[in-house]
């Protein structure tokens, strides 16, 4: 057994020994080659270090010879623009803050088309075909011809801009609004200033609704003049102070204003029987007390006017003070429904009662001036069928106690009725159809009437 | 077992928010003849919101006048939301007298607290004049009312 093992090992060693010797030789060669490569790399590294030292020396010498330049890298780099503040929301809904100020600015308006189908025309290029001007309803022979008249226009389209600035004296509001009713011609789209006023706290100055008007009582008619007996066509330059206070827990507000005077007299000596004297001395003085509650609001207004006339070439001046009163309100009923009304009376109510319908005073054959008492009434009910559909029915009446010497085409009394159906599928759009009836009676007893269907579309922006 | 609960809920809650009230009241639910206080608040809030929305269609008032009107309506909403919050506090104060099961108390308290928080939120929004946020909060209040009514009407069945 042992012999066999020893013999096997000997044979194996004999077979392996020559291979081992060959591998050893190869390893020796490999090590030798690696040693040579390392030597070459060391030499290259030494040369590279020498070169670096040489270059650093040259750089140091160069820096010693020349002063170091100012560090332009940071200073000359283009300055990063300061991030501009983004446009931010203003202090009131729908406004933007003007960057760097505490003023909020907003603008808006609407585009409105009116298509009027009238039973009779008010006359060529007269405003009465575009708006319901009861005083222009043709009477007697003026009704001949031009029946079944159609007028399309977009003159009620409006644009407004407003601003709001808080201050130590109260909020500063400004408001500017224009429409396109600047000229009566149907196709003349002249801009017209509706409102332009500013206010700080309780003080307001500029052109806006007369203080005699409680604008929240204006009915929601498609026609912008609405029923007769409603004062809501009258905007004029004014100065107003509004003072809120309360009595027994009831919030009240007193408005006192001086407003631009303007008089219109019946004058048989002029071709069109009207004269507008340029002799106004004092402003129209207006006071209005309003009460507001969860039920709506009611206003009581008083007006004093100084009406003055001086015939050119004559030394006598006719002067009279007149007065008028107005009660108006908007009473909330069920849901969104509401009842609106206006009642006016007085011998200074003339131009406040209806647009160009009545004179403020009449001149007799001796040029003596007599004030004309007028009375007016308007009632309207608005019903909401649902959140998108609503209707308004309105009735208006205005009349004057004309002096016996007044003749011709002067208006004695007016009536009107409005009924509409409006659809607002969104808060920004309204489509509507309105029926308007108007009646005009002159001092000579002749009458004329008007039936009109008005189709309107309105798109707010 | 649920009779006390139904009695109270009928008086103060279940007849609740009129806008979301189901059309049919269960036959054996006691009817007080008058809606609950928080239902009146909810109806008033909706009415004020509707009236404020209708200002969007007004074209005669100037923008500053419209903003003044909006402020008046939001002030009214703030007052009403405060009343709603107080009413909800009163509902929570009455909870021990209801003799509800523990899980019912938990649900009732959670819903009442949610209503109170939403009323508080509405009050803050109305006071700040954040008119854009009001409809969503009103909607949440309505949802809370509906959830409460739905849950406690089911309990009696």
Coordinates of C-alpha atoms in Angstrom, one line a residue:
Chain A
X1 CA 0.0 0.0 0.0
X2 CA 2.7 2.6 1.0
X3 CA 4.8 1.7 -1.9
X4 CA 1.9 2.4 -4.2
X5 CA 1.3 5.9 -2.6
X6 CA 4.9 7.0 -2.8
X7 CA 5.2 5.9 -6.4
X8 CA 2.0 7.9 -7.3
X9 CA 3.4 11.1 -5.7
X10 CA 6.7 10.7 -7.4
X11 CA 5.0 10.3 -10.8
X12 CA 2.8 13.4 -10.1
X13 CA 5.7 15.6 -9.1
X14 CA 7.5 14.5 -12.2
X15 CA 4.5 15.5 -14.3
X16 CA 3.9 19.0 -12.5
X17 CA 7.4 20.2 -11.9
X18 CA 8.2 21.5 -15.5
X19 CA 4.9 23.6 -15.5
X20 CA 5.7 25.2 -12.2
X21 CA 9.1 26.3 -13.4
X22 CA 7.6 27.8 -16.6
X23 CA 5.0 29.9 -14.6
X24 CA 7.7 31.2 -12.3
X25 CA 9.6 32.5 -15.3
X26 CA 6.5 34.3 -16.6
X27 CA 5.9 36.0 -13.3
X28 CA 9.5 37.2 -13.1
X29 CA 9.1 38.8 -16.6
X30 CA 5.8 40.4 -15.6
X31 CA 7.3 41.9 -12.4
X32 CA 10.2 43.2 -14.3
X33 CA 8.0 44.9 -16.8
X34 CA 5.8 46.5 -14.1
X35 CA 9.0 47.7 -12.3
X36 CA 10.1 49.4 -15.5
X37 CA 6.7 51.1 -16.0
X38 CA 6.6 52.4 -12.5
X39 CA 10.1 53.8 -13.0
X40 CA 8.9 55.6 -16.1
X41 CA 5.9 57.0 -14.4
X42 CA 8.0 58.3 -11.5
X43 CA 10.2 60.0 -13.9
X44 CA 7.2 61.6 -15.7
X45 CA 5.7 62.7 -12.4
X46 CA 9.0 64.4 -11.4
X47 CA 9.2 66.2 -14.7
X48 CA 5.6 67.3 -14.3
X49 CA 6.2 68.6 -10.8
X50 CA 9.3 70.5 -12.0
X51 CA 7.2 72.1 -14.7
X52 CA 4.5 73.1 -12.2
X53 CA 7.1 74.6 -9.9
X54 CA 8.6 76.5 -12.8
X55 CA 5.2 77.9 -13.8
X56 CA 4.3 78.9 -10.2
X57 CA 7.5 80.7 -9.9
X58 CA 6.9 82.6 -13.1
X59 CA 3.4 83.5 -11.9
X60 CA 4.7 84.7 -8.6
X61 CA 7.2 86.9 -10.3
X62 CA 4.6 88.3 -12.6
X63 CA 2.2 89.1 -9.7
X64 CA 5.1 90.9 -8.0
X65 CA 5.8 93.0 -11.0
X66 CA 2.1 94.0 -11.7
X67 CA -0.4 95.1 -9.0
X68 CA -3.3 92.8 -8.6
X69 CA -6.3 94.0 -10.6
X70 CA -9.4 95.0 -8.7
X71 CA -11.7 92.2 -8.4
X72 CA -14.0 92.9 -11.2
X73 CA -15.6 89.5 -11.2
X74 CA -18.3 90.4 -8.7
X75 CA -18.6 94.1 -9.5
X76 CA -18.7 93.7 -13.2
X77 CA -21.1 90.8 -13.2
X78 CA -24.4 91.9 -14.6
X79 CA -26.7 92.8 -11.7
X80 CA -29.5 90.5 -11.2
X81 CA -32.8 92.4 -11.7
X82 CA -34.7 92.8 -8.5
X83 CA -37.8 90.6 -8.7
X84 CA -40.8 92.8 -9.4
X85 CA -43.7 92.3 -7.1
X86 CA -46.5 90.5 -8.9
X87 CA -49.8 92.1 -9.6
X88 CA -51.8 91.5 -6.4
X89 CA -55.4 91.6 -5.5
X90 CA -56.8 94.9 -4.4
X91 CA -58.6 95.7 -1.2
X92 CA -62.1 95.4 -2.8
X93 CA -63.4 92.6 -4.9
X94 CA -62.5 92.8 -8.6
X95 CA -59.6 95.3 -8.1
X96 CA -55.8 95.1 -8.5
X97 CA -53.3 96.8 -6.3
X98 CA -51.1 99.3 -8.1
X99 CA -47.6 98.2 -7.2
X100 CA -45.9 100.5 -4.8
X101 CA -49.1 102.1 -3.6
X102 CA -52.1 101.3 -1.5
X103 CA -54.5 102.2 -4.3
X104 CA -56.7 99.4 -5.7
X105 CA -57.9 99.9 -9.2
X106 CA -60.7 98.1 -11.0
X107 CA -62.5 98.5 -14.3
X108 CA -65.5 96.9 -16.0
X109 CA -68.6 97.5 -17.8
X110 CA -70.9 95.8 -20.2
X111 CA -71.9 95.5 -23.9
X112 CA -75.6 95.9 -24.5
X113 CA -77.6 95.6 -27.6
X114 CA -81.1 97.0 -27.7
X115 CA -83.5 96.2 -30.5
X116 CA -86.7 98.4 -30.3
X117 CA -89.8 97.7 -32.3
X118 CA -92.0 100.8 -31.9
X119 CA -95.6 101.3 -33.0
X120 CA -94.7 104.9 -34.0
X121 CA -91.4 106.7 -34.4
X122 CA -90.4 109.6 -32.3
X123 CA -88.9 111.3 -35.4
X124 CA -85.8 111.0 -37.4
X125 CA -82.7 110.6 -35.3
X126 CA -84.5 111.4 -32.1
X127 CA -83.5 109.9 -28.8
X128 CA -87.1 108.7 -28.3
X129 CA -86.5 105.8 -30.7
X130 CA -83.6 104.5 -28.7
X131 CA -84.9 105.2 -25.2
X132 CA -88.4 105.6 -23.8
X133 CA -88.7 109.4 -23.7
X134 CA -92.3 109.9 -23.0
X135 CA -92.2 113.6 -23.8
X136 CA -91.3 112.7 -27.3
X137 CA -94.3 110.5 -28.0
X138 CA -95.7 112.0 -31.1
X139 CA -99.2 113.5 -30.9
X140 CA -101.7 114.5 -33.5
X141 CA -100.3 115.2 -36.9
X142 CA -96.8 114.2 -35.8
X143 CA -98.0 110.6 -35.7
X144 CA -98.5 110.4 -39.4
X145 CA -96.1 108.1 -41.1
X146 CA -93.2 106.2 -39.7
X147 CA -95.3 103.6 -38.0
X148 CA -93.9 100.2 -37.1
X149 CA -90.4 101.5 -36.6
X150 CA -87.3 99.4 -35.8
X151 CA -84.1 100.7 -34.2
X152 CA -81.1 98.7 -33.2
X153 CA -78.3 100.3 -31.2
X154 CA -75.6 99.5 -28.7
X155 CA -75.4 102.9 -27.1
X156 CA -76.1 101.7 -23.6
X157 CA -72.8 99.8 -23.6
X158 CA -70.7 101.2 -20.7
X159 CA -67.2 101.3 -19.4
X160 CA -66.2 102.2 -15.9
X161 CA -63.0 102.5 -13.9
X162 CA -62.9 102.9 -10.1
X163 CA -60.2 103.2 -7.5
X164 CA -60.1 102.7 -3.8
X165 CA -57.4 104.1 -1.4
X166 CA -57.6 103.8 2.4
X167 CA -56.5 107.0 4.2
X168 CA -56.5 108.5 7.7
X169 CA -59.5 110.6 6.7
X170 CA -61.6 107.7 5.4
X171 CA -61.6 105.7 2.3
X172 CA -60.9 107.5 -0.9
X173 CA -63.2 106.3 -3.8
X174 CA -63.2 107.5 -7.3
X175 CA -65.5 106.4 -10.1
X176 CA -65.7 107.2 -13.7
X177 CA -68.3 105.8 -16.1
X178 CA -69.2 106.5 -19.7
X179 CA -71.8 105.3 -22.2
X180 CA -72.4 106.1 -25.8
X181 CA -75.5 108.2 -25.7
X182 CA -73.6 111.4 -26.4
X183 CA -75.6 112.3 -29.5
X184 CA -79.2 111.6 -30.4
X185 CA -78.5 110.4 -33.9
X186 CA -79.1 106.6 -34.1
X187 CA -75.7 105.9 -35.7
X188 CA -73.7 108.4 -33.8
X189 CA -71.8 106.7 -31.0
X190 CA -70.4 109.7 -29.1
X191 CA -69.2 108.8 -25.6
X192 CA -71.1 110.5 -22.8
X193 CA -69.9 111.0 -19.2
X194 CA -72.3 109.4 -16.8
X195 CA -70.4 109.5 -13.6
X196 CA -67.2 111.2 -12.6
X197 CA -66.7 111.7 -8.9
X198 CA -64.5 111.2 -5.9
X199 CA -65.2 110.8 -2.3
X200 CA -63.3 110.8 0.9
X201 CA -65.2 109.5 3.9
X202 CA -68.5 111.3 4.0
X203 CA -67.6 113.9 1.4
X204 CA -68.3 113.5 -2.3
X205 CA -67.8 115.8 -5.2
X206 CA -68.3 115.3 -8.9
X207 CA -71.0 114.2 -11.3
X208 CA -73.3 111.4 -10.2
X209 CA -77.0 110.7 -9.5
X210 CA -78.8 113.7 -7.9
X211 CA -79.2 113.4 -4.2
X212 CA -83.0 113.7 -4.7
X213 CA -82.9 110.2 -6.1
X214 CA -82.9 107.0 -4.1
X215 CA -81.2 104.9 -6.8
X216 CA -81.9 101.6 -5.2
X217 CA -85.6 102.3 -5.9
X218 CA -85.0 102.4 -9.6
X219 CA -86.8 99.5 -11.3
X220 CA -85.0 96.8 -13.2
X221 CA -86.3 97.8 -16.7
X222 CA -84.4 97.1 -19.9
X223 CA -85.0 100.6 -20.9
X224 CA -82.5 102.8 -19.1
X225 CA -84.9 105.6 -18.5
X226 CA -87.6 103.4 -17.0
X227 CA -91.1 104.5 -16.2
X228 CA -92.2 108.1 -16.0
X229 CA -92.2 109.4 -12.5
X230 CA -88.9 107.8 -11.8
X231 CA -86.1 110.3 -11.4
X232 CA -83.3 108.0 -12.4
X233 CA -82.1 109.7 -15.5
X234 CA -80.8 112.7 -13.6
X235 CA -77.1 113.0 -13.0
X236 CA -75.4 116.3 -12.4
X237 CA -72.4 117.9 -10.9
X238 CA -72.8 118.2 -7.1
X239 CA -71.1 118.4 -3.7
X240 CA -72.5 116.1 -1.1
X241 CA -72.0 115.3 2.6
X242 CA -73.4 112.0 3.9
X243 CA -73.7 111.5 7.6
X244 CA -74.7 108.1 9.0
X245 CA -76.2 108.0 12.4
X246 CA -78.9 106.0 14.3
X247 CA -81.9 106.6 16.4
X248 CA -83.2 103.9 18.7
X249 CA -81.0 101.3 16.9
X250 CA -82.4 102.3 13.5
X251 CA -79.6 103.1 11.1
X252 CA -80.2 106.3 9.2
X253 CA -78.2 108.4 6.8
X254 CA -78.5 112.1 6.1
X255 CA -77.3 113.4 2.7
X256 CA -77.0 117.1 2.2
X257 CA -76.0 118.4 -1.2
X258 CA -75.5 121.5 -3.4
X259 CA -76.2 120.6 -7.0
X260 CA -75.8 122.2 -10.4
X261 CA -78.8 124.4 -11.2
X262 CA -80.5 124.4 -14.5
X263 CA -83.9 125.7 -15.4
X264 CA -86.2 125.2 -18.4
X265 CA -89.0 127.7 -18.9
X266 CA -92.0 127.7 -21.1
X267 CA -91.6 130.8 -23.2
X268 CA -94.0 131.6 -26.1
X269 CA -91.6 134.2 -27.4
X270 CA -89.2 131.5 -28.6
X271 CA -89.6 129.3 -31.7
X272 CA -89.7 126.0 -29.8
X273 CA -91.5 127.6 -26.8
X274 CA -88.7 126.8 -24.4
X275 CA -85.9 128.8 -23.0
X276 CA -83.1 127.8 -20.7
X277 CA -82.0 130.9 -18.8
X278 CA -78.4 131.5 -18.2
X279 CA -79.2 133.3 -14.9
X280 CA -78.8 130.6 -12.3
X281 CA -77.5 132.2 -9.1
X282 CA -77.7 129.6 -6.4
X283 CA -77.3 125.8 -6.6
X284 CA -80.2 123.4 -6.1
X285 CA -80.2 122.5 -2.5
X286 CA -81.1 118.9 -1.6
X287 CA -81.4 116.9 1.6
X288 CA -82.3 113.3 1.8
X289 CA -82.8 111.1 4.9
X290 CA -82.7 107.4 4.4
X291 CA -83.5 104.5 6.7
X292 CA -82.1 101.1 5.9
X293 CA -82.9 97.8 7.5
X294 CA -83.2 94.1 6.8
X295 CA -86.6 94.9 5.2
X296 CA -85.1 97.3 2.6
X297 CA -84.9 101.1 2.7
X298 CA -87.0 104.2 2.6
X299 CA -85.9 107.8 1.7
X300 CA -87.5 111.2 2.2
X301 CA -85.9 114.0 0.2
X302 CA -86.5 117.7 0.0
X303 CA -85.4 120.1 -2.7
X304 CA -85.1 123.9 -2.9
X305 CA -84.4 125.7 -6.2
X306 CA -83.8 129.2 -7.0
X307 CA -85.3 129.8 -10.5
X308 CA -84.4 133.1 -12.1
X309 CA -85.0 134.6 -15.5
X310 CA -83.8 137.7 -17.2
X311 CA -85.0 138.6 -20.6
X312 CA -82.1 139.9 -22.7
X313 CA -82.4 143.7 -23.1
X314 CA -84.7 144.1 -20.2
X315 CA -83.7 145.2 -16.7
X316 CA -86.3 143.3 -14.7
X317 CA -85.3 139.9 -13.4
X318 CA -87.9 137.3 -12.4
X319 CA -86.9 135.3 -9.3
X320 CA -88.7 132.7 -7.4
X321 CA -87.8 130.0 -4.9
X322 CA -89.5 126.6 -5.4
X323 CA -89.5 123.4 -3.5
X324 CA -90.3 119.7 -3.9
X325 CA -90.4 116.6 -1.9
X326 CA -89.8 113.0 -2.8
X327 CA -90.5 109.7 -0.9
X328 CA -89.0 106.6 -2.3
X329 CA -88.0 103.1 -1.3
X330 CA -87.3 99.6 -1.9
X331 CA -89.1 97.0 0.3
X332 CA -87.9 93.4 0.2
X333 CA -90.8 91.0 0.2
X334 CA -90.4 87.3 -0.4
X335 CA -87.2 85.7 -1.3
X336 CA -85.5 88.1 -3.7
X337 CA -88.7 89.8 -4.6
X338 CA -89.1 93.5 -3.9
X339 CA -91.4 96.4 -4.3
X340 CA -90.0 99.8 -5.4
X341 CA -91.7 103.1 -5.4
X342 CA -91.1 106.9 -5.9
X343 CA -93.5 109.7 -5.2
X344 CA -92.7 113.3 -6.0
X345 CA -94.5 116.6 -5.6
X346 CA -93.7 120.3 -5.7
X347 CA -93.4 123.5 -7.7
X348 CA -89.6 122.8 -8.2
X349 CA -90.2 119.2 -9.3
X350 CA -90.3 120.0 -13.0
X351 CA -87.0 118.7 -14.4
X352 CA -86.8 116.1 -11.7
X353 CA -90.1 114.5 -12.5
X354 CA -89.6 113.3 -16.1
X355 CA -87.0 113.8 -18.8
X356 CA -87.8 117.1 -20.6
X357 CA -91.5 116.6 -20.1
X358 CA -92.4 119.6 -17.9
X359 CA -91.2 123.1 -17.6
X360 CA -90.0 124.5 -14.3
X361 CA -91.8 127.7 -14.8
X362 CA -93.9 129.4 -17.4
X363 CA -93.6 133.1 -18.6
X364 CA -96.9 134.8 -19.1
X365 CA -97.5 137.4 -21.8
X366 CA -96.1 140.1 -19.5
X367 CA -92.9 138.1 -18.9
X368 CA -94.0 137.3 -15.3
X369 CA -92.7 134.0 -14.2
X370 CA -95.0 131.4 -12.6
X371 CA -93.7 128.1 -11.2
X372 CA -95.4 125.0 -12.4
X373 CA -96.4 122.3 -9.9
X374 CA -95.8 118.8 -10.9
X375 CA -96.5 115.5 -9.2
X376 CA -95.1 112.1 -10.1
X377 CA -95.4 108.5 -9.0
X378 CA -93.8 105.2 -9.9
X379 CA -94.4 101.7 -8.5
X380 CA -92.6 98.5 -9.6
X381 CA -92.6 95.0 -8.4
X382 CA -89.8 92.6 -9.2
X383 CA -90.4 88.9 -9.0
X384 CA -87.7 86.2 -9.3
X385 CA -89.1 83.1 -10.9
X386 CA -85.9 81.3 -10.0
X387 CA -82.2 82.2 -9.7
X388 CA -82.0 82.9 -13.4
X389 CA -85.3 84.3 -14.4
X390 CA -86.9 87.4 -13.2
X391 CA -89.6 89.9 -14.2
X392 CA -90.5 93.5 -13.4
X393 CA -93.8 95.1 -13.8
X394 CA -93.8 98.9 -13.4
X395 CA -96.3 101.7 -13.7
X396 CA -95.5 105.4 -13.8
X397 CA -97.5 108.6 -13.8
X398 CA -96.5 112.2 -14.0
X399 CA -98.6 115.3 -14.4
X400 CA -98.4 119.1 -14.1
X401 CA -100.8 121.9 -13.1
X402 CA -100.2 124.0 -16.2
X403 CA -101.1 127.7 -15.9
X404 CA -104.1 128.7 -18.1
X405 CA -101.9 130.7 -20.5
X406 CA -99.7 127.8 -21.4
X407 CA -100.7 126.5 -24.8
X408 CA -99.2 124.5 -27.7
X409 CA -97.4 121.2 -27.4
X410 CA -96.6 121.4 -23.7
X411 CA -97.2 118.1 -21.9
X412 CA -99.9 118.0 -19.3
X413 CA -99.6 114.4 -18.2
X414 CA -97.7 111.1 -18.9
X415 CA -98.3 107.5 -18.1
X416 CA -96.2 104.4 -18.7
X417 CA -96.2 100.7 -18.1
X418 CA -93.3 98.3 -18.4
X419 CA -93.3 94.5 -18.2
X420 CA -90.3 92.4 -18.8
X421 CA -88.9 88.9 -18.6
X422 CA -85.2 88.6 -18.1
X423 CA -83.0 85.6 -18.2
X424 CA -79.5 85.6 -16.7
X425 CA -78.0 82.2 -17.2
X426 CA -74.7 83.4 -15.7
X427 CA -73.9 86.4 -13.5
X428 CA -72.3 88.1 -16.5
X429 CA -75.1 87.8 -19.1
X430 CA -78.7 88.9 -19.3
X431 CA -81.2 88.4 -22.2
X432 CA -84.5 90.0 -22.0
X433 CA -87.7 91.0 -23.6
X434 CA -89.7 94.1 -22.5
X435 CA -93.1 95.5 -23.4
X436 CA -93.5 99.3 -22.9
X437 CA -96.6 101.3 -23.1
X438 CA -96.6 105.1 -23.0
X439 CA -99.2 107.7 -23.1
X440 CA -98.8 111.5 -23.5
X441 CA -101.4 114.2 -23.2
X442 CA -100.7 117.8 -24.2
X443 CA -102.2 120.9 -22.6
X444 CA -104.6 121.1 -25.6
X445 CA -106.0 117.7 -24.7
X446 CA -104.5 115.8 -27.7
X447 CA -102.9 112.6 -26.9
X448 CA -100.5 110.1 -28.4
X449 CA -99.5 106.6 -27.3
X450 CA -96.6 104.3 -27.9
X451 CA -96.3 100.5 -27.9
X452 CA -92.8 99.2 -27.9
X453 CA -91.2 95.8 -27.6
X454 CA -87.6 95.9 -26.6
X455 CA -85.2 93.0 -27.0
X456 CA -81.9 93.3 -25.1
X457 CA -78.7 91.4 -24.6
X458 CA -76.1 92.4 -22.0
X459 CA -72.6 90.9 -21.5
X460 CA -70.7 92.2 -18.5
X461 CA -66.9 92.2 -18.3
Chain B
X1 CA -85.0 54.9 23.4
X2 CA -84.8 57.4 20.6
X3 CA -87.9 59.3 21.7
X4 CA -86.1 61.9 23.7
X5 CA -83.6 62.4 20.9
X6 CA -86.4 62.8 18.4
X7 CA -88.2 65.3 20.6
X8 CA -85.2 67.5 20.9
X9 CA -84.1 67.2 17.4
X10 CA -87.5 68.1 16.2
X11 CA -87.4 71.2 18.3
X12 CA -83.9 72.3 17.6
X13 CA -82.3 70.5 14.8
X14 CA -84.2 68.0 12.6
X15 CA -86.7 70.5 11.4
X16 CA -83.5 72.4 10.7
X17 CA -82.1 74.0 7.6
X18 CA -85.1 74.7 5.5
X19 CA -83.2 74.9 2.3
X20 CA -82.1 71.3 2.6
X21 CA -85.1 69.9 4.4
X22 CA -86.5 66.7 2.9
X23 CA -89.9 67.1 1.5
X24 CA -91.5 64.5 3.8
X25 CA -91.2 64.5 7.5
X26 CA -91.6 61.1 9.2
X27 CA -95.1 60.6 10.4
X28 CA -94.3 60.2 14.1
X29 CA -91.8 63.0 14.3
X30 CA -93.2 65.7 16.7
X31 CA -93.8 69.0 14.9
X32 CA -93.3 72.1 16.9
X33 CA -94.9 74.2 14.2
X34 CA -91.9 76.5 14.0
X35 CA -88.5 75.9 12.4
X36 CA -85.5 75.8 14.7
X37 CA -83.4 78.8 15.3
X38 CA -80.4 77.6 13.3
X39 CA -82.8 76.8 10.4
X40 CA -83.9 80.4 10.5
X41 CA -80.3 81.5 10.5
X42 CA -79.6 79.3 7.5
X43 CA -82.6 80.6 5.6
X44 CA -81.6 84.2 6.4
X45 CA -78.0 83.5 5.2
X46 CA -79.3 82.1 1.9
X47 CA -81.6 85.0 1.4
X48 CA -78.9 87.5 2.1
X49 CA -76.5 85.7 -0.3
X50 CA -79.2 85.6 -3.0
X51 CA -79.9 89.3 -2.6
X52 CA -76.2 90.1 -2.7
X53 CA -75.9 88.0 -5.9
X54 CA -78.8 89.9 -7.4
X55 CA -76.7 93.1 -7.1
X56 CA -74.7 91.7 -10.0
X57 CA -77.6 92.5 -12.3
X58 CA -78.1 96.1 -11.1
X59 CA -76.9 98.6 -13.7
X60 CA -78.1 101.8 -12.1
X61 CA -76.1 102.0 -8.9
X62 CA -72.5 103.0 -9.3
X63 CA -69.8 100.6 -8.3
X64 CA -69.0 102.3 -5.0
X65 CA -72.7 102.3 -4.2
X66 CA -72.9 98.6 -5.0
X67 CA -69.9 97.9 -2.8
X68 CA -71.6 99.7 0.0
X69 CA -74.7 97.5 -0.5
X70 CA -72.5 94.4 -0.5
X71 CA -70.9 95.5 2.7
X72 CA -74.3 95.9 4.2
X73 CA -75.3 92.4 3.1
X74 CA -72.0 90.9 4.3
X75 CA -72.5 92.7 7.7
X76 CA -75.9 91.1 7.9
X77 CA -74.4 87.7 7.1
X78 CA -71.8 88.2 9.7
X79 CA -74.5 89.0 12.3
X80 CA -76.5 86.0 11.2
X81 CA -73.5 83.7 11.3
X82 CA -72.8 84.8 14.8
X83 CA -76.4 83.9 15.8
X84 CA -76.0 80.5 14.1
X85 CA -72.8 79.9 16.0
X86 CA -74.5 80.8 19.3
X87 CA -77.4 78.6 18.5
X88 CA -75.1 75.7 17.8
X89 CA -73.5 76.3 21.1
X90 CA -76.9 76.0 22.7
X91 CA -77.5 72.7 20.9
X92 CA -74.3 71.3 22.2
X93 CA -75.1 72.5 25.8
X94 CA -78.3 70.5 25.7
X95 CA -76.6 67.4 24.5
X96 CA -76.4 65.7 28.0
X97 CA -80.2 66.0 28.4
X98 CA -80.7 63.9 25.3
X99 CA -79.8 60.6 26.8
X100 CA -78.2 59.4 23.7
X101 CA -76.1 56.4 23.2
X102 CA -72.4 57.0 23.3
X103 CA -71.9 56.6 19.6
X104 CA -74.9 58.8 18.9
X105 CA -73.5 61.5 21.2
X106 CA -70.2 61.4 19.4
X107 CA -71.8 61.8 16.0
X108 CA -74.1 64.5 17.2
X109 CA -71.3 66.4 18.9
X110 CA -69.1 66.1 15.8
X111 CA -71.7 67.5 13.5
X112 CA -72.8 70.3 15.8
X113 CA -69.1 71.2 16.3
X114 CA -68.6 71.2 12.6
X115 CA -71.6 73.4 12.1
X116 CA -70.3 75.8 14.7
X117 CA -66.9 75.9 13.1
X118 CA -68.4 76.6 9.7
X119 CA -70.6 79.4 11.2
X120 CA -67.5 80.9 12.7
X121 CA -65.7 80.6 9.5
X122 CA -68.6 82.3 7.7
X123 CA -68.7 85.0 10.2
X124 CA -65.0 85.8 9.7
X125 CA -65.3 85.7 5.9
X126 CA -68.4 88.0 6.0
X127 CA -66.7 90.4 8.3
X128 CA -63.6 90.6 6.1
X129 CA -65.8 91.0 3.0
X130 CA -64.4 87.9 1.4
X131 CA -67.5 87.5 -0.8
X132 CA -65.9 84.9 -3.1
X133 CA -65.5 82.5 -0.2
X134 CA -69.0 82.8 1.1
X135 CA -70.9 80.5 -1.3
X136 CA -68.6 77.5 -0.6
X137 CA -68.9 78.0 3.2
X138 CA -72.7 78.2 2.9
X139 CA -72.6 75.0 0.9
X140 CA -70.6 73.3 3.6
X141 CA -73.1 74.4 6.2
X142 CA -75.9 73.0 4.1
X143 CA -74.1 69.7 3.7
X144 CA -73.6 69.5 7.5
X145 CA -77.3 70.2 8.0
X146 CA -78.2 67.5 5.5
X147 CA -75.8 65.0 7.1
X148 CA -77.2 65.7 10.6
X149 CA -80.8 65.4 9.5
X150 CA -80.2 62.3 7.5
X151 CA -78.3 60.6 10.3
X152 CA -80.8 61.3 13.1
X153 CA -83.8 60.7 11.0
X154 CA -82.5 57.2 10.2
X155 CA -82.0 56.6 13.9
X156 CA -85.7 56.5 14.6
X157 CA -86.4 54.0 11.8

